[in-house]
Coordinates of C-alpha atoms in Angstrom, one line a residue:
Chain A
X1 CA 39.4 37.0 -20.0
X2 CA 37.6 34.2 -21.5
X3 CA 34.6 32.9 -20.2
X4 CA 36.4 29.4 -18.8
X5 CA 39.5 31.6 -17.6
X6 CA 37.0 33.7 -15.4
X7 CA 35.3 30.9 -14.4
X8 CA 38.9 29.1 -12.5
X9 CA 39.4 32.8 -11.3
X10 CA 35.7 32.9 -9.8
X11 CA 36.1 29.7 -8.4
X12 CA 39.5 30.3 -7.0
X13 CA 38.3 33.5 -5.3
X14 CA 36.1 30.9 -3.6
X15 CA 38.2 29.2 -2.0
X16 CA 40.2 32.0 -0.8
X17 CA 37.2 33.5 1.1
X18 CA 36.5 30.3 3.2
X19 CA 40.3 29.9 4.3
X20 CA 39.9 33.6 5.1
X21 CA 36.8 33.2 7.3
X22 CA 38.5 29.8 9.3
X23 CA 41.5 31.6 9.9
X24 CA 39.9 34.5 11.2
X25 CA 37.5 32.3 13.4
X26 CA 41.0 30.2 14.3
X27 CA 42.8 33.2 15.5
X28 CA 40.2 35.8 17.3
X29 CA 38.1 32.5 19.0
X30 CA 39.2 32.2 22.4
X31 CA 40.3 28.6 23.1
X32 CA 41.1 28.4 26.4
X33 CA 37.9 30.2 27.5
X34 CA 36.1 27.1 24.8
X35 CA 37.8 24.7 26.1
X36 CA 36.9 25.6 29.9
X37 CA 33.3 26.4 29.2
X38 CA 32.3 23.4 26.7
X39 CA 35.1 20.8 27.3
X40 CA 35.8 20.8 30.8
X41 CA 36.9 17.3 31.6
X42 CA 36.1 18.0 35.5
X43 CA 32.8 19.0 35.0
X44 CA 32.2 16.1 32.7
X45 CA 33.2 13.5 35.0
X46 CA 30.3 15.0 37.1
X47 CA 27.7 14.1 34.2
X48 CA 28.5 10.2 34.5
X49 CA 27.1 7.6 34.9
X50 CA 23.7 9.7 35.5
X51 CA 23.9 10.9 31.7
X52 CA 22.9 7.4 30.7
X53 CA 21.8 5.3 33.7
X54 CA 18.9 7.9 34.2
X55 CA 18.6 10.4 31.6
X56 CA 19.4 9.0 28.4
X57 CA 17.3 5.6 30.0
X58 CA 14.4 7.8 30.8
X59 CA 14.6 9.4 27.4
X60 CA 14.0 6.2 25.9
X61 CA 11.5 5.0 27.6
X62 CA 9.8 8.3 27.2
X63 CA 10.2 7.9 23.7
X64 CA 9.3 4.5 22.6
X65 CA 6.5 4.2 24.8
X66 CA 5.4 7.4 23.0
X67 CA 5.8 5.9 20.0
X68 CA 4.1 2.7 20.6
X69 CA 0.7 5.0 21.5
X70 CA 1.4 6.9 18.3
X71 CA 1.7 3.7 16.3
X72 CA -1.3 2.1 17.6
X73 CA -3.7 5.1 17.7
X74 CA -2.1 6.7 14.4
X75 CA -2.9 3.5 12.6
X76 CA -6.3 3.7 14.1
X77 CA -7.4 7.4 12.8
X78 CA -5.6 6.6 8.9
X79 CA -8.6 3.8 9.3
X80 CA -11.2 6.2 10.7
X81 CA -9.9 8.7 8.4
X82 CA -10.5 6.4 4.9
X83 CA -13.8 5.0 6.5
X84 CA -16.5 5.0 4.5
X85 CA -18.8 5.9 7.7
X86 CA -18.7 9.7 7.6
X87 CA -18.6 10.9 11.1
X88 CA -15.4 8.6 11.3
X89 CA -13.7 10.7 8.7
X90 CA -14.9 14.2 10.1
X91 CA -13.4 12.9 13.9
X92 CA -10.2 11.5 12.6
X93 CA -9.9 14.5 10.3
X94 CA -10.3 17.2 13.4
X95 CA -8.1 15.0 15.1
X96 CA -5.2 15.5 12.6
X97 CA -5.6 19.1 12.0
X98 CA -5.8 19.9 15.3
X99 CA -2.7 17.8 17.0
X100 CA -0.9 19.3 13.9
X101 CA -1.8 22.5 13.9
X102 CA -0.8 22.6 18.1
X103 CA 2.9 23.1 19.0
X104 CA 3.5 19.6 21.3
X105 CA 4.3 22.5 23.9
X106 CA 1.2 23.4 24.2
X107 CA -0.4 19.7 24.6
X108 CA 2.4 19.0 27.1
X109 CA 1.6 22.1 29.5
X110 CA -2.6 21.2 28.8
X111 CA -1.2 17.8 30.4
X112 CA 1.2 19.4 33.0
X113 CA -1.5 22.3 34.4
X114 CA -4.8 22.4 32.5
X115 CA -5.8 18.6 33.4
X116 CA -4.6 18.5 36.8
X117 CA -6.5 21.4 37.4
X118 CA -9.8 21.0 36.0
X119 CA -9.7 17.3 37.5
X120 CA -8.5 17.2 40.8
X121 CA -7.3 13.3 41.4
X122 CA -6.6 12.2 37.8
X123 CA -3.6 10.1 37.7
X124 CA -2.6 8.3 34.8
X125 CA -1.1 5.1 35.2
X126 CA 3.1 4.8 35.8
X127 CA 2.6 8.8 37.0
X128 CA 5.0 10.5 34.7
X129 CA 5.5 8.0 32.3
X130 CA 2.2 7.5 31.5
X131 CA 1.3 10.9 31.4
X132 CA 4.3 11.6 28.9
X133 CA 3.5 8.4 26.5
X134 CA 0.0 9.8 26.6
X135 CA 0.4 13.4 25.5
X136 CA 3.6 12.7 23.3
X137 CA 1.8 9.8 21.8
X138 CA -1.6 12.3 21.1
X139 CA 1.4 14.5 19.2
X140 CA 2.8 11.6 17.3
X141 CA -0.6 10.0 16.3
X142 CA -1.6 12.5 14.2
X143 CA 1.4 12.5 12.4
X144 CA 1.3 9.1 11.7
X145 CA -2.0 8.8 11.0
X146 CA -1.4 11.1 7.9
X147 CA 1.8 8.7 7.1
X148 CA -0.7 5.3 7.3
X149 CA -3.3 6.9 5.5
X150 CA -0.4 8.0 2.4
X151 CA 0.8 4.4 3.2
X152 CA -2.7 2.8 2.6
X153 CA -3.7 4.6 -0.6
X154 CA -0.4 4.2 -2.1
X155 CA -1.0 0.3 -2.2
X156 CA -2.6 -0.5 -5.8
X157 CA -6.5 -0.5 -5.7
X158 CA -5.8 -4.3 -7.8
X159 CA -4.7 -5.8 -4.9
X160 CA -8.1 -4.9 -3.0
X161 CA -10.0 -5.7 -5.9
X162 CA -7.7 -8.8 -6.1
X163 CA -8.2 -9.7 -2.6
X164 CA -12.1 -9.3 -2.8
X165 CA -12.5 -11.5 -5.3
X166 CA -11.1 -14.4 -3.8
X167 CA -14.5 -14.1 -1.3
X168 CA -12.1 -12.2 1.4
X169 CA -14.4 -9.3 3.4
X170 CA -13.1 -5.9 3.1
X171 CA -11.5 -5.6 6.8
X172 CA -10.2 -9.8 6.0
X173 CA -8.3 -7.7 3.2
X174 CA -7.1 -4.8 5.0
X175 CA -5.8 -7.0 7.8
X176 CA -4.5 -9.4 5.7
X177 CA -3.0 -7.7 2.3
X178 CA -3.4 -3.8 2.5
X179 CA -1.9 -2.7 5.7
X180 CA 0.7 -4.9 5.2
X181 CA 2.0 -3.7 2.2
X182 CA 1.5 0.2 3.6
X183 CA 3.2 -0.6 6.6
X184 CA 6.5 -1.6 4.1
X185 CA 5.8 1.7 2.3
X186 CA 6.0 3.6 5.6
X187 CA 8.9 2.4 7.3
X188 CA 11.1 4.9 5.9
X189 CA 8.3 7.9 7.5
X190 CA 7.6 6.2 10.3
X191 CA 11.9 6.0 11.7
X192 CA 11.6 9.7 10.9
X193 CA 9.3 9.9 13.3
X194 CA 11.0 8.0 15.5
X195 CA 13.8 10.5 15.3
X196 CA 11.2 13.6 16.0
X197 CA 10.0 11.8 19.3
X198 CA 13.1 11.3 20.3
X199 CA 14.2 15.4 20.2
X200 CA 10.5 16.5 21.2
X201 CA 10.4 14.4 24.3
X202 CA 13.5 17.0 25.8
X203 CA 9.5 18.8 26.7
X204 CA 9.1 16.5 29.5
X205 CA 10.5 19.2 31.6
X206 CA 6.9 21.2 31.6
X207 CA 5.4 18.7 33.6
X208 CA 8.2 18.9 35.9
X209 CA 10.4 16.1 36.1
X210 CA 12.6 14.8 39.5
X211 CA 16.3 13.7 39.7
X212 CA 14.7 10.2 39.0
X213 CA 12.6 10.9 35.9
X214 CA 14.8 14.1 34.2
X215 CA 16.2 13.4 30.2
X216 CA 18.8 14.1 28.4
X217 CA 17.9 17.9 27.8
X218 CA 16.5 18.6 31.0
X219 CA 19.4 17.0 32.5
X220 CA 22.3 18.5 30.5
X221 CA 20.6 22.1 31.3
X222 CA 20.4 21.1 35.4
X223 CA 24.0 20.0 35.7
X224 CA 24.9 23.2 33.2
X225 CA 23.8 25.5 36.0
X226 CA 25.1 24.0 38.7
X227 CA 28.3 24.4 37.9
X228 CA 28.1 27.4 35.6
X229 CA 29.5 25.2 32.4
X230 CA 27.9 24.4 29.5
X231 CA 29.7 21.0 29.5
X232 CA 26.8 19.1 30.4
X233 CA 24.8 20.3 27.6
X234 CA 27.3 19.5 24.8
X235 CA 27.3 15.6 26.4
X236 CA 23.8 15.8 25.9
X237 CA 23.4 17.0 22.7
X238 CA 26.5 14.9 21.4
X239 CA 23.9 11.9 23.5
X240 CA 21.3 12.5 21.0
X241 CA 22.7 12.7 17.4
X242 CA 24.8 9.1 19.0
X243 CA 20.9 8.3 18.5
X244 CA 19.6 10.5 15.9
X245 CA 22.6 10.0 13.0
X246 CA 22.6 6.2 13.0
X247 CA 18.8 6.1 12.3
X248 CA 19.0 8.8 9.9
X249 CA 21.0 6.6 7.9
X250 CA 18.5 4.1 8.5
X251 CA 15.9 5.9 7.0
X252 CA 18.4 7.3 3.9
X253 CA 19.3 3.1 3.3
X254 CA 15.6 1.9 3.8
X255 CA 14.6 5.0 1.1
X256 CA 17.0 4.3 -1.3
X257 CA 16.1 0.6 -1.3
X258 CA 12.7 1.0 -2.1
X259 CA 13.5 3.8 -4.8
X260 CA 15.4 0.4 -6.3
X261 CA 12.8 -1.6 -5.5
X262 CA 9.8 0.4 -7.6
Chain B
X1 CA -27.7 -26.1 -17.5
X2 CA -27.6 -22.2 -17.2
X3 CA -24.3 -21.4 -15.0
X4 CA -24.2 -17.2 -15.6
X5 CA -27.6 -15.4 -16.8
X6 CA -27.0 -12.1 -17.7
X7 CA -30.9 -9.9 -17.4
X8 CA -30.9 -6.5 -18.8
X9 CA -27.9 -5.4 -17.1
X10 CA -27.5 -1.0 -16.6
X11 CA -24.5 0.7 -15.2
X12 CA -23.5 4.0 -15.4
X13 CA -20.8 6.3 -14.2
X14 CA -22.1 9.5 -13.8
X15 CA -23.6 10.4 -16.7
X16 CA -21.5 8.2 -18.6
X17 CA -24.1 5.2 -19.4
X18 CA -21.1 2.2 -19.8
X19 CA -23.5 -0.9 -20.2
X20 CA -27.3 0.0 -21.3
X21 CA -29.2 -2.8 -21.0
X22 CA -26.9 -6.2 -21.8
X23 CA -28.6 -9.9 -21.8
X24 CA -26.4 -12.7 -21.9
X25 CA -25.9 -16.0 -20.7
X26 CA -23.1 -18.6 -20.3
X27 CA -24.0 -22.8 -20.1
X28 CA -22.2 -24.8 -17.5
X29 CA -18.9 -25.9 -19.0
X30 CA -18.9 -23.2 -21.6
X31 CA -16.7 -20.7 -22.8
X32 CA -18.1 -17.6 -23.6
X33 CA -15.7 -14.7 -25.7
X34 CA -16.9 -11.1 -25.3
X35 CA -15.0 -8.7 -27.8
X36 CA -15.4 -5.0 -29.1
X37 CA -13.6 -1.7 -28.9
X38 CA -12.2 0.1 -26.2
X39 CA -15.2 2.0 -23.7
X40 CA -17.6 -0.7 -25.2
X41 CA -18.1 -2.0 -21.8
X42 CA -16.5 -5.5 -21.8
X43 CA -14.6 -5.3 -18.7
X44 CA -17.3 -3.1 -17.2
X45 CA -19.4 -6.1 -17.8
X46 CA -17.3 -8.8 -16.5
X47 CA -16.6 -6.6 -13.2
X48 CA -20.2 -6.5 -13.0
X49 CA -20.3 -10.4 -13.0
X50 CA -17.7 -10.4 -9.8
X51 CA -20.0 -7.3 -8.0
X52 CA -16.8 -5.2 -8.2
X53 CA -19.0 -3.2 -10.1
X54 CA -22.3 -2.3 -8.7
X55 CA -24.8 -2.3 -11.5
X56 CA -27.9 0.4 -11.2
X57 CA -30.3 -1.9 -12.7
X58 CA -30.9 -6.0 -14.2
X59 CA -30.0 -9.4 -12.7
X60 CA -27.2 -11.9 -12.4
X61 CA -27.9 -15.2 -11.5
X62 CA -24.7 -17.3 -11.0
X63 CA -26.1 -21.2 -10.9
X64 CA -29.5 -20.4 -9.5
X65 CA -28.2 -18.0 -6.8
X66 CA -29.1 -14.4 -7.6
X67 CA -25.9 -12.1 -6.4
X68 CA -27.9 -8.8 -7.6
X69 CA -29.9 -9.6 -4.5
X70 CA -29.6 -7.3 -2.0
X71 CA -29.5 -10.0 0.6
X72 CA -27.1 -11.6 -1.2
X73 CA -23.7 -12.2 0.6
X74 CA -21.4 -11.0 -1.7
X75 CA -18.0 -12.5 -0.3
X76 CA -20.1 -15.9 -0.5
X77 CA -20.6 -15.1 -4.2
X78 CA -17.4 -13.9 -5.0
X79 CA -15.7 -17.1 -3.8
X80 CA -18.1 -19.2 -6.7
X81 CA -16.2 -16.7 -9.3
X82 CA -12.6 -16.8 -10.2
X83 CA -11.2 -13.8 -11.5
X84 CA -8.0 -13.0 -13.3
X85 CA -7.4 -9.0 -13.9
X86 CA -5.4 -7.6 -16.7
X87 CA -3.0 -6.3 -14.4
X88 CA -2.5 -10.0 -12.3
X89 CA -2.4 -8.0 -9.4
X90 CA -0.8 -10.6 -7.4
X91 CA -0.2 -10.0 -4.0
X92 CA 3.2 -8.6 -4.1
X93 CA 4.3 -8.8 -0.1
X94 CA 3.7 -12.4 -0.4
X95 CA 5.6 -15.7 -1.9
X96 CA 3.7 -17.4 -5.1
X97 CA 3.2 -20.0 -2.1
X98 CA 1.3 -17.6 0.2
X99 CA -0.5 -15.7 -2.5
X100 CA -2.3 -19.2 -3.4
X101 CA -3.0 -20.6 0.3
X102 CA -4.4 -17.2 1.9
X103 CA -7.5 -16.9 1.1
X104 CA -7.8 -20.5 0.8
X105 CA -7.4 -20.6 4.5
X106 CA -8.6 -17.3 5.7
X107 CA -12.0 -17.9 3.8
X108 CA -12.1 -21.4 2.9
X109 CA -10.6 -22.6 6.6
X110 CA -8.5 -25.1 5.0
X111 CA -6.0 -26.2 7.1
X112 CA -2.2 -25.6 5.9
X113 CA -1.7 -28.7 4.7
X114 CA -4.5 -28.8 2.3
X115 CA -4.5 -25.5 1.5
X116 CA -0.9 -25.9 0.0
X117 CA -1.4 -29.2 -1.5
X118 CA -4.1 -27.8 -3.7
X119 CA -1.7 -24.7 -4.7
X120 CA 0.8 -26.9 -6.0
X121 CA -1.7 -28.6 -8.1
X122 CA -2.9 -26.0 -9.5
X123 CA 0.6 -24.7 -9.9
X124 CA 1.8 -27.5 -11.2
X125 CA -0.8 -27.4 -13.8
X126 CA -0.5 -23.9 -14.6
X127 CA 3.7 -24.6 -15.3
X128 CA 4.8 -23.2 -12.5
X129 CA 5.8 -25.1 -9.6
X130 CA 9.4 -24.3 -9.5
X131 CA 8.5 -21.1 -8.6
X132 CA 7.0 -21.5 -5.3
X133 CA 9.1 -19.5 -3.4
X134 CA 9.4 -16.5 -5.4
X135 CA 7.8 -13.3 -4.7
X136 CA 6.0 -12.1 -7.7
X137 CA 8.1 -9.0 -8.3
X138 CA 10.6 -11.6 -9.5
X139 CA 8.6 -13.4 -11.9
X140 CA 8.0 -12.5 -15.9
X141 CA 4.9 -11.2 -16.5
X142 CA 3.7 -14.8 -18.4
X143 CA 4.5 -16.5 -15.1
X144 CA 2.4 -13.9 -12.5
X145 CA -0.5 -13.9 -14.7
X146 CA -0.3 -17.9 -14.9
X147 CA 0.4 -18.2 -10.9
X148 CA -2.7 -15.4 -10.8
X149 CA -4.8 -18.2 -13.2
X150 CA -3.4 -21.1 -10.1
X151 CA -5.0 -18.5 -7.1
X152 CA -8.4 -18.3 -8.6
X153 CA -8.3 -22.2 -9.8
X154 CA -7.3 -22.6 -5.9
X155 CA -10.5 -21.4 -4.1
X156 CA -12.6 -23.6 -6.6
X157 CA -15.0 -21.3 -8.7
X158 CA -17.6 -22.4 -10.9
X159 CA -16.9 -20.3 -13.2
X160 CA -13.4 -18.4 -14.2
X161 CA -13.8 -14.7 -15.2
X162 CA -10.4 -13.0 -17.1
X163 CA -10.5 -9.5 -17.9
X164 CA -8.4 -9.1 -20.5
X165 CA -5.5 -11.5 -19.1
X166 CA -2.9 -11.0 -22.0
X167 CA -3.3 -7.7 -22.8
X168 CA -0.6 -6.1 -20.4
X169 CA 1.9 -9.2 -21.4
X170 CA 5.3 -8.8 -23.8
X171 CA 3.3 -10.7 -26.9
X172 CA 6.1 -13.7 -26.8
X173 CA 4.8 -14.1 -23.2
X174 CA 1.0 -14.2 -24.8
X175 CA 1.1 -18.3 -25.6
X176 CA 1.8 -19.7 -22.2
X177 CA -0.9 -18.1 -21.0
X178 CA -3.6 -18.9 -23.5
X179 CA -2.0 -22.4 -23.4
X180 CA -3.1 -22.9 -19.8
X181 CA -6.6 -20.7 -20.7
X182 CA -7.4 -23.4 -23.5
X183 CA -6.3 -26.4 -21.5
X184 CA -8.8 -24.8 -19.0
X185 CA -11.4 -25.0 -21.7
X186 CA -10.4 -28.3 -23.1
X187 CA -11.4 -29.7 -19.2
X188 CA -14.3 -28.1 -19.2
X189 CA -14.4 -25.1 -16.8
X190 CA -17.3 -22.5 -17.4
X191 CA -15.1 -19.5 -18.9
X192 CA -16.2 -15.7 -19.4
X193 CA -13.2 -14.2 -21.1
X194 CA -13.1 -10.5 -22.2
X195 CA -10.2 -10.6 -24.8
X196 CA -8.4 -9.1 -27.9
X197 CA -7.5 -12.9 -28.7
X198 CA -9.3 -12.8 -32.4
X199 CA -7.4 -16.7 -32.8
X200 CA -8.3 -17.9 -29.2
X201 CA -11.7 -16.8 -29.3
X202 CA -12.3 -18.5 -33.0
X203 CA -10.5 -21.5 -31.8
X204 CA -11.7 -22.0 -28.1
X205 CA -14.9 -20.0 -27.6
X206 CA -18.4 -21.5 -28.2
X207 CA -19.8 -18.6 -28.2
X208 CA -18.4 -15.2 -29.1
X209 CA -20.2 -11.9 -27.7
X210 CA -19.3 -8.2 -29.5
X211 CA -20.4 -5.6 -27.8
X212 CA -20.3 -1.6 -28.9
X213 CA -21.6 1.6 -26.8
X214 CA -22.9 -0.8 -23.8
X215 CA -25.1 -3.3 -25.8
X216 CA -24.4 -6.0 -27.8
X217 CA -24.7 -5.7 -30.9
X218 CA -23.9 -9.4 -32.2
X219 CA -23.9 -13.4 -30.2
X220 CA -23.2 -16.4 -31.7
X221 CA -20.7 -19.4 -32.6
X222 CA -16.9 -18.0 -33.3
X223 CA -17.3 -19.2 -37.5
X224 CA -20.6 -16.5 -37.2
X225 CA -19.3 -13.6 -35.4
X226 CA -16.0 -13.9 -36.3
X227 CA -16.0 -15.8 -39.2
X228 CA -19.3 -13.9 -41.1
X229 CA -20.7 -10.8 -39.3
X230 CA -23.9 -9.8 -40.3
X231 CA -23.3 -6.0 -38.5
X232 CA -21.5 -3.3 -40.2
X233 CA -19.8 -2.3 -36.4
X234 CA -19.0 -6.0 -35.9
X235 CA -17.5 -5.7 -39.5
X236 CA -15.8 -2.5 -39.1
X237 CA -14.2 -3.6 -35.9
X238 CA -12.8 -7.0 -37.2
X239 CA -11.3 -5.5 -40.6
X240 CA -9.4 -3.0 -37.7
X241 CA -8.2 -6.0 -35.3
X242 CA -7.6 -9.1 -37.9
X243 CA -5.4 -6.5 -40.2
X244 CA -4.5 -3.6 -38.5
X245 CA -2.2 -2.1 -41.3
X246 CA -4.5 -2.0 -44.0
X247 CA -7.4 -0.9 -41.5
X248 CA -9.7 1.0 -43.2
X249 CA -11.1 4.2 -41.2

């Protein structure tokens, strides 16, 4: 056989496997027992309008206020981390590693159980919702603070020196022409993150959440058990990549922009 | 009058000693050349001038006011000393506009008004007042360096630094841009240029400055340095620029 001959038989016997494999999957999948147990229609007219009036709401909130204390404090430690004052670096540093290194589980049950305990009476303010954009924003911080800081440095060391020598003081040209340009650089990152916050605040449920401040996740898997149907659950995963897929093109569009753009 | 005044200037870089022990000085309304190889410490010098550089040891006085001075405010300083960088490094997030009025009104106060109506002078005079609402990404490399040139011109210096402004340019782009440096000249601004501009520096310079291994080895008028070197390094160096094919090793 020549080589290109083998090559079209190779390919061919490619082919043939996956058909095969779907086939098989067609025929020995149960569909009616699929059907009832992922795509009841009865059980999915239970799900609305709670689905989004309450959980997919409180998922957003939970995750843009999240993301707002990220932002704000994640912008902070990049600053901290590139100061020229040492102790700022070592603190914003240990920050970083640390809320990296920790699975956001763990924060969340330190939030749920270890505070509570220790301090009898501490409340943070909007109860739940505080207490989630606080220890989801602690998460998200440190990952953004590694994004600003990349964001930062990758902006020319001219434009500093530029900026300097037109009299401006060093935090006049931050304010005004570094951070500026970083935060273009970062968008791309930074609606990533977005996306991650938006799956990783389905950990609300550690700190135990009522019929009033449940999310998608936590939702899905309470109206699952109920009724014995794993309906729910496929409404709220389906919920999420509504989200989740549109800004993942975002980010693919806004990447491939600037690739153009450099 | 004295407008630079350069005292036993040191800097070093590690080990690496870039500038050992450089005197100079440059007269109010003059325009001053420095030349020399690569790693001779030109631009090392002139950053020096601006206190992007620290130096380790000497003294700059810019019109009476020493900046060397550890008391000294340096933004206060800076502002007295236009710069122009061989890279233009405009600011890129900003319009041609912007990139001439911020600092302007961020350091200088000015209001808006009179901020931009001394950016489109000094656009207008550089040749480039049609482009005042580009973004510099979109602009040749001729017209950034000559809207860079407007930004310093803007904040009013005493004196105009440029590090090498024509070096990174496509050489047909090389003219407008010593056309506005020698019109620049011609009204009188205080110039320290670092450049590889043999013909601009014979034609526009008063004085020319070549420096070698951080000192300098020759200073004079353009027809001396240029014209009839009295140092073999000066020599060597010109027979390598002013005829580059037939340089001899």
């Amino acid at each position: 056989m020549s080589p290109r001959k083998r090559q079209q038989f190779v390919r061919g016997g490619q082919y043939v496997v996956f058909a095969a494999v779907v086939l098989l999957v067609v025929f020995a999948a149960d569909w009616s027992s699929l059907r009832q147990n992922f795509a009841n229609l009865d059980v999915a007219g239970q799900a609305f309008p709670e689905l989004i009036t309450i959980a997919l709401k409180n998922t957003v909130i939970y995750t843009l206020s999240a993301y707002v204390v990220g932002f704000v404090l994640g912008l902070l430690v990049a600053l901290m981390r590139l100061s020229s004052i040492a102790v700022y670096r070592a603190v914003a540093l240990a920050y970083i590693e640390v809320f990296r290194g920790l699975p956001a589980l763990v924060v969340f049950l330190i939030f749920g159980f270890g505070l509570p305990v220790a301090f009898p009476g501490l409340t943070f303010p909007f109860d739940q919702y505080g207490t989630v954009a606080v220890a989801l924003g602690l998460v998200a911080a440190a990952y953004m603070a590694e994004t600003f800081r990349a964001g930062i440095q990758a902006v020319p060391r001219g434009q500093m020196e530029a900026a300097r020598s037109l009299g401006m003081s060093h935090t006049r040209a931050m304010v005004s022409i570094i951070i500026p340009q970083a935060l273009r650089i970062v968008i791309p990152p930074l609606t990533n993150e977005l996306i991650l916050l938006f799956k990783d605040s389905s950990l609300v449920f550690v700190l135990g959440v009522t019929s009033l401040t449940t999310e998608l996740s936590k939702f899905g898997g309470d109206l699952a058990t109920e009724h014995a149907n794993s309906t729910p659950l496929v409404l709220a995963g389906a919920t999420y990549l509504v989200i989740t897929l549109p800004l993942g093109y975002v980010v693919r569009r806004l990447e491939a922009k600037q690739r153009k753009a450099r | 009058m004295t407008a630079v005044e350069i005292v036993d200037l040191h800097k070093s870089f590690g080990d690496l000693e870039v500038l050992r022990g450089i005197s100079a000085s440059v007269a109010t309304g003059e325009v001053v050349c420095v030349i020399g190889p690569s790693g001779s410490g030109k631009s090392t010098l002139l950053r020096c001038v601006n206190l992007l550089e620290q130096p380790n040891s000497g003294k700059i006085v810019v019109n009476g006011v020493e900046i060397t001075d550890r008391d000294c405010d340096i933004d206060g300083a800076r502002r007295r000393l236009g710069m122009v960088f061989q890279q233009f490094n405009l600011f890129q997030h900003l319009t041609v506009l912007d990139n001439l009025t911020i600092a302007q009104r961020k350091v200088l106060r000015r209001d808006k008004a009179e901020a931009e109506r001394v950016a489109m002078d000094n656009l207008t005079k550089v040749g480039v007042a049609d482009k005042v609402r580009s973004y510099p990404a979109q602009l040749s490399g001729g017209q950034q360096q000559r809207v860079a040139i407007a930004r310093a011109l803007s904040m009013g210096p005493e004196v105009m630094l440029f590090d090498e402004p024509t070096s990174a340019l496509d050489p047909e782009l090389v003219g407008e841009v010593l056309g506005v440096m020698r019109q620049l000249a011609d009204e009188g601004m205080t110039m320290l240029v670092v450049t590889h501009e043999m013909q601009f520096a014979r034609e526009v310079a008063d004085k020319v400055l070549f420096m070698d291994g951080g000192v300098v080895v020759e200073q004079g008028p353009p027809d001396q340095v240029i014209g009839a070197p009295q140092h073999e390094r000066t020599k060597t160096f010109l027979a390598r620029v002013l005829d580059p094919i037939h340089r001899t090793e």
